[in-house]
Amino acid sequence: MSHGLLWMPLLLAFVVLAALGWAERRRQSLFRSWAEGSELFKLDACGMARLRSGQLTWGTIGPRGIDETDSLPISTLQLCELMADRSGEAPLTEEAQGPCRLRLVVDGRDTELPFADASRARSWIHALMSKARCEL
């Protein structure tokens, strides 16, 4: 009986890990179907985003599925800059890494797109601005 009780924590850990793996697989398959046909897309710990037909859309994936937070046309994109994650209105330095946010200005309206990795956000800025120039 005592040997069986020793294995209980391992069994519980296995069940928890299997459930977490299933949730991540579901998250990724939902994202794949949502991002299909997009020109530019991302999925990270902060959320997801896609550029399809000149429309930039972003949101999160939760227990109930995809929740689109906001959307904007990139043809009216006026400004795109990389901001530090928690320091208010401070722009991100070139050597900084880690979480950050993309500040997008469209028709005088500010919106923010969170990123978990600054290097990926930098590459997104270049790709997004080149697509925006093509749309103009």
Short mmCIF file of C-alpha atoms in Angstrom, two decimals:
data_model
loop_
_atom_site.label_atom_id
_atom_site.label_comp_id
_atom_site.label_asym_id
_atom_site.label_seq_id
_atom_site.Cartn_x
_atom_site.Cartn_y
_atom_site.Cartn_z
CA MET A 1 0.00 0.00 0.00
CA SER A 2 2.81 2.42 0.85
CA HIS A 3 4.46 1.73 -2.54
CA GLY A 4 1.25 2.71 -4.31
CA LEU A 5 1.09 5.99 -2.40
CA LEU A 6 4.65 6.81 -3.44
CA TRP A 7 3.63 6.64 -7.11
CA MET A 8 0.58 8.91 -6.67
CA PRO A 9 2.53 12.21 -7.05
CA LEU A 10 4.14 10.89 -10.23
CA LEU A 11 0.77 9.90 -11.62
CA LEU A 12 -0.63 13.33 -10.75
CA ALA A 13 2.36 15.05 -12.41
CA PHE A 14 1.85 12.95 -15.55
CA VAL A 15 -1.84 13.89 -15.74
CA VAL A 16 -1.04 17.59 -15.28
CA LEU A 17 1.70 17.54 -17.93
CA ALA A 18 -0.56 15.68 -20.37
CA ALA A 19 -3.33 18.27 -19.84
CA LEU A 20 -0.89 21.15 -20.38
CA GLY A 21 0.42 19.52 -23.55
CA TRP A 22 -3.10 19.05 -24.87
CA ALA A 23 -3.92 22.72 -24.14
CA GLU A 24 -0.79 23.92 -25.98
CA ARG A 25 -1.53 21.69 -28.96
CA ARG A 26 -5.07 23.08 -29.12
CA ARG A 27 -3.72 26.63 -28.88
CA GLN A 28 -1.31 26.07 -31.75
CA SER A 29 -3.88 24.38 -33.99
CA LEU A 30 -6.35 27.25 -33.41
CA PHE A 31 -3.60 29.70 -34.30
CA ARG A 32 -2.65 27.79 -37.47
CA SER A 33 -6.21 27.87 -38.76
CA TRP A 34 -6.59 31.56 -37.82
CA ALA A 35 -3.30 32.60 -39.48
CA GLU A 36 -3.75 30.53 -42.65
CA GLY A 37 -3.27 32.67 -45.75
CA SER A 38 -1.66 35.56 -43.84
CA GLU A 39 1.32 37.47 -45.18
CA LEU A 40 2.82 38.02 -41.73
CA PHE A 41 1.91 36.36 -38.43
CA LYS A 42 3.19 35.75 -34.90
CA LEU A 43 2.29 33.67 -31.85
CA ASP A 44 4.10 34.17 -28.55
CA ALA A 45 3.38 34.39 -24.84
CA CYS A 46 1.89 37.88 -25.21
CA GLY A 47 -0.64 36.96 -27.89
CA MET A 48 -1.02 36.55 -31.63
CA ALA A 49 -1.15 38.83 -34.64
CA ARG A 50 -1.59 38.54 -38.39
CA LEU A 51 -1.47 40.70 -41.49
CA ARG A 52 -3.92 39.62 -44.14
CA SER A 53 -5.14 41.66 -47.13
CA GLY A 54 -3.79 44.92 -45.71
CA GLN A 55 -5.55 44.41 -42.35
CA LEU A 56 -3.50 43.96 -39.15
CA THR A 57 -5.43 41.96 -36.53
CA TRP A 58 -4.27 40.83 -33.10
CA GLY A 59 -5.63 39.16 -30.00
CA THR A 60 -5.21 36.23 -27.63
CA ILE A 61 -6.13 32.58 -27.43
CA GLY A 62 -7.99 31.65 -24.27
CA PRO A 63 -9.97 28.71 -22.98
CA ARG A 64 -12.96 29.72 -25.10
CA GLY A 65 -10.94 30.10 -28.29
CA ILE A 66 -9.68 33.09 -30.23
CA ASP A 67 -10.38 36.56 -28.88
CA GLU A 68 -9.52 39.28 -31.41
CA THR A 69 -8.56 42.41 -29.50
CA ASP A 70 -8.29 44.96 -32.29
CA SER A 71 -7.79 45.42 -36.01
CA LEU A 72 -6.57 48.25 -38.23
CA PRO A 73 -5.76 48.85 -41.91
CA ILE A 74 -2.04 49.28 -42.50
CA SER A 75 -2.62 51.63 -45.42
CA THR A 76 -3.37 54.38 -42.87
CA LEU A 77 -0.41 53.51 -40.61
CA GLN A 78 1.39 56.74 -39.70
CA LEU A 79 3.92 55.61 -37.09
CA CYS A 80 5.29 52.32 -35.84
CA GLU A 81 7.79 52.36 -32.99
CA LEU A 82 9.12 49.94 -30.42
CA MET A 83 8.42 50.83 -26.80
CA ALA A 84 9.70 49.41 -23.52
CA ASP A 85 7.25 47.06 -21.87
CA ARG A 86 6.77 48.63 -18.46
CA SER A 87 8.44 52.02 -18.45
CA GLY A 88 5.61 54.13 -19.83
CA GLU A 89 6.45 56.11 -22.97
CA ALA A 90 10.17 55.26 -23.17
CA PRO A 91 11.33 53.93 -26.55
CA LEU A 92 13.21 50.63 -26.47
CA THR A 93 16.97 50.85 -26.96
CA GLU A 94 18.67 48.84 -29.72
CA GLU A 95 20.48 46.49 -27.35
CA ALA A 96 17.44 45.80 -25.15
CA GLN A 97 15.90 42.33 -25.17
CA GLY A 98 12.82 40.76 -23.64
CA PRO A 99 9.18 41.83 -23.63
CA CYS A 100 8.19 45.02 -25.42
CA ARG A 101 5.29 46.54 -27.31
CA LEU A 102 4.76 47.98 -30.74
CA ARG A 103 3.12 51.42 -30.69
CA LEU A 104 1.03 51.91 -33.81
CA VAL A 105 -0.46 55.29 -34.71
CA VAL A 106 -3.33 55.25 -37.19
CA ASP A 107 -5.40 58.38 -37.87
CA GLY A 108 -4.17 59.95 -34.61
CA ARG A 109 -5.21 56.90 -32.56
CA ASP A 110 -2.58 55.01 -30.55
CA THR A 111 -2.78 51.25 -30.21
CA GLU A 112 -0.27 48.83 -28.75
CA LEU A 113 0.68 45.35 -29.87
CA PRO A 114 2.58 43.34 -27.20
CA PHE A 115 5.60 41.17 -28.05
CA ALA A 116 7.46 38.68 -25.88
CA ASP A 117 10.78 39.16 -27.73
CA ALA A 118 12.31 42.47 -28.82
CA SER A 119 14.35 41.01 -31.69
CA ARG A 120 11.23 39.50 -33.24
CA ALA A 121 9.42 42.82 -32.76
CA ARG A 122 12.21 44.62 -34.61
CA SER A 123 11.90 42.28 -37.58
CA TRP A 124 8.13 42.76 -37.48
CA ILE A 125 8.54 46.54 -37.68
CA HIS A 126 10.63 46.26 -40.85
CA ALA A 127 8.23 43.79 -42.49
CA LEU A 128 5.16 45.77 -41.45
CA MET A 129 6.51 49.09 -42.70
CA SER A 130 7.55 47.57 -46.03
CA LYS A 131 4.01 46.13 -46.44
CA ALA A 132 2.49 49.49 -45.46
CA ARG A 133 4.59 51.27 -48.11
CA CYS A 134 3.44 48.75 -50.70
CA GLU A 135 -0.19 49.42 -49.76
CA LEU A 136 0.22 53.19 -50.22
#
